[in-house]
Amino acid sequence: MSEFDLLSLLTALAEGQSLPSGAQQFLGERLLNDQPRARAFGVTPATLEDHLQQRTALLRSAYPSFRVLVERALHIKAPLLLPLWDLWLPLAMQIAAARQQVQPRGLGLGVLGGQGTGKTTLGAVLTLLLARQNLRTVSLSIDDFYTTYHHRTELKQRDPRYERRGPPGTHTVNLGLQALEALRHSQADSLTWVPRFDKTAHRGHGDRFAWVNLQPELLLRGQISAAHLHLKEMVFKQQSLSLPESMGEPVPLSYSPAFGFPPGVFQVSLLPSGEALWELGETQTPLKLPIAQLPSGWDLVSGAVDVVVLEGWFVGARPVAPSGLEAAPPPILTPEDRDFAQTVNTALHDYLPLWQCLDRQLVLYVSDYTLSKQWRREAEQKAIATGKGGMTDAEIDAFVEYFWRALHPELFIKPLTQNPDLADLVIEIQADHSPGRVYQPGEEL
């Protein structure tokens, strides 16, 4: 099998070139020799030929767009043909098959993964590959369901242990449940609000966006007062729609240097050029601004959705028995630590209805969970090198250990990799952030 250079072979395959004699056999043997991965993707000697044909067809269809995505959107310079072939293509094929089993409704897909595990890349690539199979994907993060800034401020006053957003207890579960259910059961004439969260608001404490992302045939109207943009009305395809009831605080004019707007009414729409057209009262000349200068906001999803992805650092995690926290690993050391862990464990029960909306569960698993500190340090060092602020090593330790005390990876994440009733697929993430072994939960490797 060593006579072929795999990367050269995959490049030729992606570009539609003829393969040398024995290349197909080489690819097939390589696939079957990784038995856990083959079982995870349902590949057997009997299905191998058909599977390779489908994988190759999808590769050739998606490869030009994939290269653009990697280089321009994800800004990744390293060649990603190997993870594309070994992981993302068969995973997208498997998800498409699972969607067929639940139609006419959409498929709910949970993705558990912490910072640095590649959730963003995975989500972008899957969206592309599923689109090539005529499937529409909408992705949400558990972060999109955070409670408002004022609610979390009140929570911290009642319980100072909730010093950061993130753990169970800091989300509006019903908001997420409404969005997931509406998307899974959406139809051709459906209009569904998807909440989004602004992590930069209130000096980094965060709040829900009080804005709506522009799209064709969407018109936003509002009032400029007290140096803020107050949304009042929305018109979509000439139909007046109610704004979401649970938005955050209005967008400050200081959001953009271009927002030197006088007080008064405004309306804004999207031009065919991709610019935003601002109309400010009757006496002001309309103003065109690049769409990038507008705030981000909630998404209005029009029409049916085939795959709904929910990702986050504890998506799919289950509560543990209270006795399991009595001998918890560090940094859960003191009675106060155990009491906080139990409070969060109890709050996790409220998230189970969300997990019930998920037809399939993936786990991006870092077997050495302490790598999260190393990865955080690398991210902070990059931020500092570009002139941005960054945390010290001590601050990083405190930040990461706060989440370990809330939901310790050994207690709440590792069980998903061992129980096929809790998850469908485990993708191990290596120290360099790249995907490694792939297997079904509970398999002996």
GROMACS .gro file of C-alpha atoms in nm:
model
  445
    1MET     CA    1   0.000   0.000   0.000
    2SER     CA    2   0.299   0.234   0.038
    3GLU     CA    3   0.356   0.266  -0.339
    4PHE     CA    4   0.106   0.555  -0.365
    5ASP     CA    5   0.143   0.909  -0.232
    6LEU     CA    6  -0.194   0.964  -0.068
    7LEU     CA    7  -0.210   1.342  -0.103
    8SER     CA    8  -0.118   1.328  -0.473
    9LEU     CA    9  -0.373   1.055  -0.526
   10LEU     CA   10  -0.651   1.252  -0.356
   11THR     CA   11  -0.561   1.566  -0.550
   12ALA     CA   12  -0.590   1.376  -0.876
   13LEU     CA   13  -0.918   1.226  -0.762
   14ALA     CA   14  -1.058   1.567  -0.664
   15GLU     CA   15  -0.959   1.720  -0.996
   16GLY     CA   16  -1.126   1.444  -1.197
   17GLN     CA   17  -0.808   1.285  -1.327
   18SER     CA   18  -0.774   0.917  -1.407
   19LEU     CA   19  -0.612   0.716  -1.129
   20PRO     CA   20  -0.323   0.475  -1.186
   21SER     CA   21  -0.378   0.102  -1.177
   22GLY     CA   22  -0.431  -0.026  -0.825
   23ALA     CA   23  -0.520   0.314  -0.678
   24GLN     CA   24  -0.884   0.228  -0.609
   25GLN     CA   25  -0.779  -0.093  -0.436
   26PHE     CA   26  -0.529   0.106  -0.230
   27LEU     CA   27  -0.800   0.351  -0.117
   28GLY     CA   28  -1.040   0.069  -0.035
   29GLU     CA   29  -0.788  -0.132   0.166
   30ARG     CA   30  -0.681   0.178   0.354
   31LEU     CA   31  -1.041   0.251   0.447
   32LEU     CA   32  -1.119  -0.103   0.565
   33ASN     CA   33  -0.793  -0.136   0.757
   34ASP     CA   34  -0.907   0.141   0.991
   35GLN     CA   35  -1.179  -0.084   1.130
   36PRO     CA   36  -1.325   0.151   1.396
   37ARG     CA   37  -1.362   0.430   1.138
   38ALA     CA   38  -1.509   0.192   0.880
   39ARG     CA   39  -1.764   0.064   1.132
   40ALA     CA   40  -1.846   0.419   1.241
   41PHE     CA   41  -1.934   0.513   0.883
   42GLY     CA   42  -2.103   0.182   0.802
   43VAL     CA   43  -1.848   0.067   0.543
   44THR     CA   44  -1.810  -0.307   0.488
   45PRO     CA   45  -1.643  -0.510   0.210
   46ALA     CA   46  -1.988  -0.551   0.056
   47THR     CA   47  -2.063  -0.176   0.050
   48LEU     CA   48  -1.708  -0.055  -0.017
   49GLU     CA   49  -1.731  -0.005  -0.395
   50ASP     CA   50  -2.057   0.188  -0.380
   51HIS     CA   51  -1.933   0.395  -0.085
   52LEU     CA   52  -1.612   0.493  -0.266
   53GLN     CA   53  -1.808   0.592  -0.576
   54GLN     CA   54  -2.037   0.817  -0.373
   55ARG     CA   55  -1.748   0.966  -0.177
   56THR     CA   56  -1.555   1.037  -0.496
   57ALA     CA   57  -1.856   1.199  -0.665
   58LEU     CA   58  -1.913   1.426  -0.366
   59LEU     CA   59  -1.543   1.513  -0.351
   60ARG     CA   60  -1.534   1.618  -0.715
   61SER     CA   61  -1.856   1.814  -0.685
   62ALA     CA   62  -1.751   2.005  -0.373
   63TYR     CA   63  -1.375   2.046  -0.420
   64PRO     CA   64  -1.370   2.383  -0.605
   65SER     CA   65  -1.601   2.543  -0.348
   66PHE     CA   66  -1.414   2.370  -0.065
   67ARG     CA   67  -1.085   2.530  -0.170
   68VAL     CA   68  -1.246   2.874  -0.176
   69LEU     CA   69  -1.402   2.816   0.166
   70VAL     CA   70  -1.074   2.707   0.323
   71GLU     CA   71  -0.863   2.987   0.177
   72ARG     CA   72  -1.099   3.285   0.185
   73ALA     CA   73  -1.350   3.220   0.461
   74LEU     CA   74  -1.162   3.002   0.708
   75HIS     CA   75  -0.819   3.150   0.625
   76ILE     CA   76  -0.651   2.812   0.661
   77LYS     CA   77  -0.332   2.766   0.461
   78ALA     CA   78  -0.265   2.401   0.540
   79PRO     CA   79  -0.394   2.146   0.287
   80LEU     CA   80  -0.708   1.982   0.421
   81LEU     CA   81  -0.764   1.715   0.158
   82LEU     CA   82  -0.685   1.437   0.403
   83PRO     CA   83  -0.947   1.529   0.667
   84LEU     CA   84  -1.186   1.608   0.383
   85TRP     CA   85  -1.148   1.255   0.245
   86ASP     CA   86  -1.116   1.063   0.570
   87LEU     CA   87  -1.372   1.246   0.783
   88TRP     CA   88  -1.584   1.525   0.642
   89LEU     CA   89  -1.702   1.352   0.323
   90PRO     CA   90  -1.818   1.027   0.487
   91LEU     CA   91  -1.966   1.223   0.777
   92ALA     CA   92  -2.168   1.443   0.541
   93MET     CA   93  -2.286   1.134   0.353
   94GLN     CA   94  -2.390   0.972   0.680
   95ILE     CA   95  -2.580   1.283   0.792
   96ALA     CA   96  -2.759   1.300   0.457
   97ALA     CA   97  -2.867   0.938   0.496
   98ALA     CA   98  -2.988   1.006   0.850
   99ARG     CA   99  -3.190   1.302   0.722
  100GLN     CA  100  -3.375   1.070   0.486
  101GLN     CA  101  -3.479   0.855   0.782
  102VAL     CA  102  -3.654   1.141   0.966
  103GLN     CA  103  -3.806   1.330   0.673
  104PRO     CA  104  -4.024   1.523   0.616
  105ARG     CA  105  -3.895   1.706   0.923
  106GLY     CA  106  -3.539   1.825   0.963
  107LEU     CA  107  -3.257   1.635   1.132
  108GLY     CA  108  -3.125   1.763   1.465
  109LEU     CA  109  -2.748   1.722   1.496
  110GLY     CA  110  -2.564   1.784   1.823
  111VAL     CA  111  -2.192   1.861   1.822
  112LEU     CA  112  -2.011   1.864   2.156
  113GLY     CA  113  -1.672   2.031   2.147
  114GLY     CA  114  -1.473   2.285   2.344
  115GLN     CA  115  -1.263   2.573   2.223
  116GLY     CA  116  -0.993   2.463   1.981
  117THR     CA  117  -1.162   2.140   1.872
  118GLY     CA  118  -1.253   2.267   1.525
  119LYS     CA  119  -1.628   2.324   1.563
  120THR     CA  120  -1.621   2.627   1.333
  121THR     CA  121  -1.433   2.445   1.057
  122LEU     CA  122  -1.648   2.134   1.090
  123GLY     CA  123  -1.969   2.337   1.073
  124ALA     CA  124  -1.861   2.534   0.766
  125VAL     CA  125  -1.742   2.227   0.577
  126LEU     CA  126  -2.051   2.022   0.661
  127THR     CA  127  -2.277   2.306   0.547
  128LEU     CA  128  -2.097   2.309   0.212
  129LEU     CA  129  -2.099   1.930   0.168
  130LEU     CA  130  -2.464   1.898   0.267
  131ALA     CA  131  -2.558   2.176   0.024
  132ARG     CA  132  -2.391   1.970  -0.249
  133GLN     CA  133  -2.639   1.698  -0.155
  134ASN     CA  134  -2.928   1.947  -0.183
  135LEU     CA  135  -2.967   1.980   0.193
  136ARG     CA  136  -3.004   2.314   0.368
  137THR     CA  137  -2.827   2.354   0.702
  138VAL     CA  138  -2.875   2.607   0.982
  139SER     CA  139  -2.624   2.611   1.267
  140LEU     CA  140  -2.679   2.737   1.620
  141SER     CA  141  -2.453   2.755   1.921
  142ILE     CA  142  -2.557   2.695   2.280
  143ASP     CA  143  -2.406   3.042   2.330
  144ASP     CA  144  -2.690   3.191   2.124
  145PHE     CA  145  -2.926   3.105   2.409
  146TYR     CA  146  -2.748   3.295   2.686
  147THR     CA  147  -2.978   3.494   2.909
  148THR     CA  148  -2.966   3.872   2.873
  149TYR     CA  149  -2.692   4.078   3.035
  150HIS     CA  150  -2.930   4.210   3.299
  151HIS     CA  151  -3.057   3.862   3.386
  152ARG     CA  152  -2.703   3.731   3.430
  153THR     CA  153  -2.615   4.037   3.638
  154GLU     CA  154  -2.906   3.957   3.868
  155LEU     CA  155  -2.802   3.589   3.879
  156LYS     CA  156  -2.449   3.684   3.984
  157GLN     CA  157  -2.587   3.907   4.258
  158ARG     CA  158  -2.797   3.618   4.391
  159ASP     CA  159  -2.521   3.360   4.344
  160PRO     CA  160  -2.168   3.508   4.308
  161ARG     CA  161  -2.037   3.165   4.204
  162TYR     CA  162  -2.181   3.234   3.858
  163GLU     CA  163  -1.895   3.470   3.785
  164ARG     CA  164  -1.889   3.393   3.412
  165ARG     CA  165  -2.140   3.306   3.145
  166GLY     CA  166  -2.116   2.953   3.009
  167PRO     CA  167  -2.226   2.688   3.260
  168PRO     CA  168  -2.577   2.545   3.277
  169GLY     CA  169  -2.793   2.804   3.447
  170THR     CA  170  -2.681   3.094   3.226
  171HIS     CA  171  -2.902   3.012   2.926
  172THR     CA  172  -3.269   3.064   2.839
  173VAL     CA  173  -3.347   2.703   2.755
  174ASN     CA  174  -3.697   2.774   2.625
  175LEU     CA  175  -3.555   3.021   2.371
  176GLY     CA  176  -3.332   2.748   2.233
  177LEU     CA  177  -3.608   2.490   2.243
  178GLN     CA  178  -3.843   2.713   2.045
  179ALA     CA  179  -3.578   2.779   1.779
  180LEU     CA  180  -3.475   2.413   1.745
  181GLU     CA  181  -3.830   2.283   1.723
  182ALA     CA  182  -3.936   2.553   1.477
  183LEU     CA  183  -3.638   2.480   1.250
  184ARG     CA  184  -3.679   2.102   1.264
  185HIS     CA  185  -4.045   2.132   1.165
  186SER     CA  186  -4.006   2.424   0.923
  187GLN     CA  187  -4.182   2.414   0.587
  188ALA     CA  188  -4.162   2.603   0.260
  189ASP     CA  189  -4.366   2.896   0.394
  190SER     CA  190  -4.210   2.906   0.742
  191LEU     CA  191  -4.042   3.210   0.897
  192THR     CA  192  -3.822   3.123   1.195
  193TRP     CA  193  -3.626   3.349   1.428
  194VAL     CA  194  -3.277   3.229   1.518
  195PRO     CA  195  -3.129   3.413   1.819
  196ARG     CA  196  -2.769   3.534   1.815
  197PHE     CA  197  -2.547   3.655   2.099
  198ASP     CA  198  -2.301   3.946   2.100
  199LYS     CA  199  -2.002   3.846   2.314
  200THR     CA  200  -1.849   4.194   2.290
  201ALA     CA  201  -2.141   4.386   2.442
  202HIS     CA  202  -2.110   4.542   2.788
  203ARG     CA  203  -1.728   4.532   2.782
  204GLY     CA  204  -1.717   4.162   2.705
  205HIS     CA  205  -1.993   4.046   2.939
  206GLY     CA  206  -2.217   3.998   2.636
  207ASP     CA  207  -2.582   4.042   2.552
  208ARG     CA  208  -2.829   3.927   2.289
  209PHE     CA  209  -2.816   4.123   1.970
  210ALA     CA  210  -3.088   4.385   1.927
  211TRP     CA  211  -3.057   4.379   1.551
  212VAL     CA  212  -3.161   4.162   1.257
  213ASN     CA  213  -2.923   4.052   0.981
  214LEU     CA  214  -3.024   4.205   0.649
  215GLN     CA  215  -3.120   3.987   0.356
  216PRO     CA  216  -3.296   4.048   0.023
  217GLU     CA  217  -3.655   4.177   0.053
  218LEU     CA  218  -3.605   4.266   0.421
  219LEU     CA  219  -3.664   4.622   0.545
  220LEU     CA  220  -3.586   4.741   0.898
  221ARG     CA  221  -3.741   5.054   1.047
  222GLY     CA  222  -3.671   5.226   1.373
  223GLN     CA  223  -3.584   5.534   1.574
  224ILE     CA  224  -3.250   5.696   1.651
  225SER     CA  225  -3.257   5.838   2.002
  226ALA     CA  226  -3.030   5.860   2.305
  227ALA     CA  227  -2.738   5.770   2.075
  228HIS     CA  228  -2.884   5.425   2.001
  229LEU     CA  229  -3.055   5.246   1.712
  230HIS     CA  230  -3.397   5.131   1.834
  231LEU     CA  231  -3.558   4.875   1.601
  232LYS     CA  232  -3.935   4.919   1.582
  233GLU     CA  233  -4.064   4.736   1.277
  234MET     CA  234  -3.962   4.485   1.016
  235VAL     CA  235  -4.107   4.418   0.671
  236PHE     CA  236  -4.021   4.100   0.481
  237LYS     CA  237  -4.152   4.044   0.129
  238GLN     CA  238  -4.395   4.334   0.186
  239GLN     CA  239  -4.533   4.163   0.498
  240SER     CA  240  -4.503   4.335   0.836
  241LEU     CA  241  -4.348   4.106   1.098
  242SER     CA  242  -4.309   4.131   1.473
  243LEU     CA  243  -3.956   4.159   1.603
  244PRO     CA  244  -3.829   3.895   1.847
  245GLU     CA  245  -3.957   3.959   2.198
  246SER     CA  246  -3.634   3.871   2.377
  247MET     CA  247  -3.372   4.093   2.217
  248GLY     CA  248  -3.095   4.266   2.409
  249GLU     CA  249  -3.033   4.638   2.451
  250PRO     CA  250  -3.043   4.870   2.145
  251VAL     CA  251  -2.729   4.907   1.934
  252PRO     CA  252  -2.522   5.216   2.030
  253LEU     CA  253  -2.424   5.455   1.751
  254SER     CA  254  -2.068   5.412   1.875
  255TYR     CA  255  -2.077   5.064   1.720
  256SER     CA  256  -1.941   5.208   1.395
  257PRO     CA  257  -1.765   5.536   1.307
  258ALA     CA  258  -1.999   5.549   1.007
  259PHE     CA  259  -2.302   5.586   1.234
  260GLY     CA  260  -2.290   5.965   1.261
  261PHE     CA  261  -2.667   5.972   1.237
  262PRO     CA  262  -2.890   6.252   1.373
  263PRO     CA  263  -3.190   6.169   1.595
  264GLY     CA  264  -3.502   6.068   1.406
  265VAL     CA  265  -3.652   5.779   1.214
  266PHE     CA  266  -3.456   5.545   0.990
  267GLN     CA  267  -3.506   5.254   0.759
  268VAL     CA  268  -3.240   5.028   0.615
  269SER     CA  269  -3.247   4.765   0.340
  270LEU     CA  270  -3.006   4.556   0.137
  271LEU     CA  271  -2.917   4.666  -0.215
  272PRO     CA  272  -2.838   4.418  -0.496
  273SER     CA  273  -2.478   4.543  -0.473
  274GLY     CA  274  -2.455   4.402  -0.121
  275GLU     CA  275  -2.450   4.748   0.038
  276ALA     CA  276  -2.691   4.867   0.306
  277LEU     CA  277  -2.911   5.162   0.209
  278TRP     CA  278  -2.987   5.391   0.505
  279GLU     CA  279  -3.277   5.634   0.468
  280LEU     CA  280  -3.278   5.889   0.750
  281GLY     CA  281  -3.599   6.088   0.773
  282GLU     CA  282  -3.726   6.301   0.487
  283THR     CA  283  -3.455   6.567   0.482
  284GLN     CA  284  -3.144   6.350   0.481
  285THR     CA  285  -2.976   6.214   0.169
  286PRO     CA  286  -2.984   5.831   0.162
  287LEU     CA  287  -2.654   5.677   0.265
  288LYS     CA  288  -2.490   5.360   0.137
  289LEU     CA  289  -2.266   5.161   0.373
  290PRO     CA  290  -2.083   4.830   0.331
  291ILE     CA  291  -2.277   4.548   0.493
  292ALA     CA  292  -1.970   4.472   0.707
  293GLN     CA  293  -2.020   4.802   0.891
  294LEU     CA  294  -2.362   4.697   1.017
  295PRO     CA  295  -2.414   4.519   1.348
  296SER     CA  296  -2.462   4.145   1.346
  297GLY     CA  297  -2.798   4.025   1.466
  298TRP     CA  298  -3.068   3.762   1.477
  299ASP     CA  299  -3.131   3.558   1.163
  300LEU     CA  300  -3.470   3.531   0.998
  301VAL     CA  301  -3.478   3.189   0.831
  302SER     CA  302  -3.728   3.167   0.548
  303GLY     CA  303  -3.840   2.826   0.424
  304ALA     CA  304  -3.767   2.466   0.515
  305VAL     CA  305  -3.445   2.348   0.680
  306ASP     CA  306  -3.306   1.997   0.634
  307VAL     CA  307  -3.034   1.982   0.901
  308VAL     CA  308  -3.022   2.182   1.225
  309VAL     CA  309  -2.684   2.181   1.400
  310LEU     CA  310  -2.653   2.268   1.769
  311GLU     CA  311  -2.293   2.297   1.888
  312GLY     CA  312  -2.138   2.381   2.222
  313TRP     CA  313  -1.899   2.271   2.492
  314PHE     CA  314  -2.157   2.062   2.683
  315VAL     CA  315  -2.419   1.985   2.415
  316GLY     CA  316  -2.554   1.638   2.492
  317ALA     CA  317  -2.399   1.613   2.841
  318ARG     CA  318  -2.615   1.440   3.102
  319PRO     CA  319  -2.642   1.505   3.475
  320VAL     CA  320  -2.455   1.264   3.701
  321ALA     CA  321  -2.568   1.108   4.026
  322PRO     CA  322  -2.494   1.342   4.320
  323SER     CA  323  -2.268   1.075   4.467
  324GLY     CA  324  -2.046   1.105   4.159
  325LEU     CA  325  -1.939   1.451   4.272
  326GLU     CA  326  -1.824   1.342   4.616
  327ALA     CA  327  -1.486   1.217   4.490
  328ALA     CA  328  -1.458   1.445   4.187
  329PRO     CA  329  -1.116   1.514   4.033
  330PRO     CA  330  -0.932   1.847   4.072
  331PRO     CA  331  -1.001   2.135   4.067
  332ILE     CA  332  -1.318   2.026   4.251
  333LEU     CA  333  -1.144   2.007   4.589
  334THR     CA  334  -1.338   2.187   4.860
  335PRO     CA  335  -1.693   2.149   4.992
  336GLU     CA  336  -1.768   2.482   4.824
  337ASP     CA  337  -1.640   2.346   4.491
  338ARG     CA  338  -1.856   2.036   4.523
  339ASP     CA  339  -2.158   2.245   4.615
  340PHE     CA  340  -2.116   2.460   4.303
  341ALA     CA  341  -2.066   2.150   4.087
  342GLN     CA  342  -2.389   2.007   4.228
  343THR     CA  343  -2.575   2.333   4.160
  344VAL     CA  344  -2.464   2.322   3.796
  345ASN     CA  345  -2.536   1.949   3.776
  346THR     CA  346  -2.893   2.017   3.891
  347ALA     CA  347  -2.930   2.298   3.635
  348LEU     CA  348  -2.819   2.058   3.361
  349HIS     CA  349  -3.149   1.870   3.397
  350ASP     CA  350  -3.323   2.172   3.241
  351TYR     CA  351  -3.126   2.117   2.918
  352LEU     CA  352  -3.245   1.762   2.856
  353PRO     CA  353  -3.543   1.878   2.642
  354LEU     CA  354  -3.290   2.046   2.412
  355TRP     CA  355  -3.093   1.724   2.374
  356GLN     CA  356  -3.417   1.539   2.294
  357CYS     CA  357  -3.438   1.749   1.975
  358LEU     CA  358  -3.111   1.596   1.854
  359ASP     CA  359  -3.139   1.289   1.632
  360ARG     CA  360  -2.763   1.239   1.618
  361GLN     CA  361  -2.483   1.335   1.856
  362LEU     CA  362  -2.117   1.389   1.767
  363VAL     CA  363  -1.840   1.433   2.024
  364LEU     CA  364  -1.519   1.618   1.939
  365TYR     CA  365  -1.318   1.454   2.214
  366VAL     CA  366  -0.990   1.570   2.361
  367SER     CA  367  -0.873   1.274   2.569
  368ASP     CA  368  -0.623   1.497   2.752
  369TYR     CA  369  -0.859   1.771   2.861
  370THR     CA  370  -0.570   1.972   3.012
  371LEU     CA  371  -0.475   2.068   2.655
  372SER     CA  372  -0.744   2.335   2.679
  373LYS     CA  373  -0.509   2.542   2.894
  374GLN     CA  374  -0.229   2.512   2.639
  375TRP     CA  375  -0.462   2.603   2.354
  376ARG     CA  376  -0.596   2.901   2.545
  377ARG     CA  377  -0.242   3.024   2.608
  378GLU     CA  378  -0.162   2.993   2.238
  379ALA     CA  379  -0.473   3.194   2.149
  380GLU     CA  380  -0.393   3.465   2.403
  381GLN     CA  381  -0.032   3.488   2.283
  382LYS     CA  382  -0.152   3.540   1.927
  383ALA     CA  383  -0.390   3.813   2.044
  384ILE     CA  384  -0.112   3.990   2.234
  385ALA     CA  385   0.123   3.962   1.934
  386THR     CA  386  -0.131   4.148   1.718
  387GLY     CA  387  -0.164   4.431   1.968
  388LYS     CA  388  -0.480   4.310   2.135
  389GLY     CA  389  -0.522   4.250   2.505
  390GLY     CA  390  -0.475   3.903   2.646
  391MET     CA  391  -0.499   3.709   2.969
  392THR     CA  392  -0.201   3.621   3.184
  393ASP     CA  393  -0.119   3.256   3.255
  394ALA     CA  394  -0.277   3.287   3.599
  395GLU     CA  395  -0.593   3.436   3.449
  396ILE     CA  396  -0.606   3.156   3.192
  397ASP     CA  397  -0.577   2.893   3.466
  398ALA     CA  398  -0.859   3.056   3.661
  399PHE     CA  399  -1.074   3.085   3.349
  400VAL     CA  400  -1.035   2.723   3.239
  401GLU     CA  401  -1.062   2.575   3.587
  402TYR     CA  402  -1.388   2.762   3.645
  403PHE     CA  403  -1.546   2.551   3.370
  404TRP     CA  404  -1.383   2.233   3.500
  405ARG     CA  405  -1.540   2.298   3.840
  406ALA     CA  406  -1.877   2.355   3.676
  407LEU     CA  407  -1.884   2.049   3.446
  408HIS     CA  408  -1.569   1.843   3.477
  409PRO     CA  409  -1.473   1.675   3.146
  410GLU     CA  410  -1.400   1.342   3.315
  411LEU     CA  411  -1.748   1.333   3.468
  412PHE     CA  412  -1.965   1.490   3.200
  413ILE     CA  413  -1.793   1.450   2.861
  414LYS     CA  414  -1.598   1.125   2.879
  415PRO     CA  415  -1.915   0.918   2.947
  416LEU     CA  416  -2.051   1.020   2.606
  417THR     CA  417  -1.751   0.856   2.440
  418GLN     CA  418  -1.827   0.529   2.618
  419ASN     CA  419  -2.204   0.497   2.586
  420PRO     CA  420  -2.369   0.439   2.245
  421ASP     CA  421  -2.702   0.542   2.397
  422LEU     CA  422  -2.568   0.896   2.452
  423ALA     CA  423  -2.372   0.960   2.130
  424ASP     CA  424  -2.333   0.824   1.779
  425LEU     CA  425  -1.980   0.919   1.678
  426VAL     CA  426  -1.657   1.018   1.854
  427ILE     CA  427  -1.391   1.221   1.674
  428GLU     CA  428  -1.072   1.246   1.875
  429ILE     CA  429  -0.894   1.581   1.852
  430GLN     CA  430  -0.515   1.578   1.870
  431ALA     CA  431  -0.277   1.824   2.035
  432ASP     CA  432  -0.233   2.013   1.705
  433HIS     CA  433  -0.615   2.056   1.679
  434SER     CA  434  -0.640   1.810   1.390
  435PRO     CA  435  -0.891   1.522   1.389
  436GLY     CA  436  -0.751   1.183   1.483
  437ARG     CA  437  -0.927   0.853   1.547
  438VAL     CA  438  -1.295   0.812   1.466
  439TYR     CA  439  -1.509   0.549   1.633
  440GLN     CA  440  -1.848   0.462   1.776
  441PRO     CA  441  -1.892   0.519   2.151
  442GLY     CA  442  -1.797   0.222   2.365
  443GLU     CA  443  -1.567   0.058   2.111
  444GLU     CA  444  -1.248  -0.103   2.239
  445LEU     CA  445  -0.967   0.057   2.039
   0.00000   0.00000   0.00000
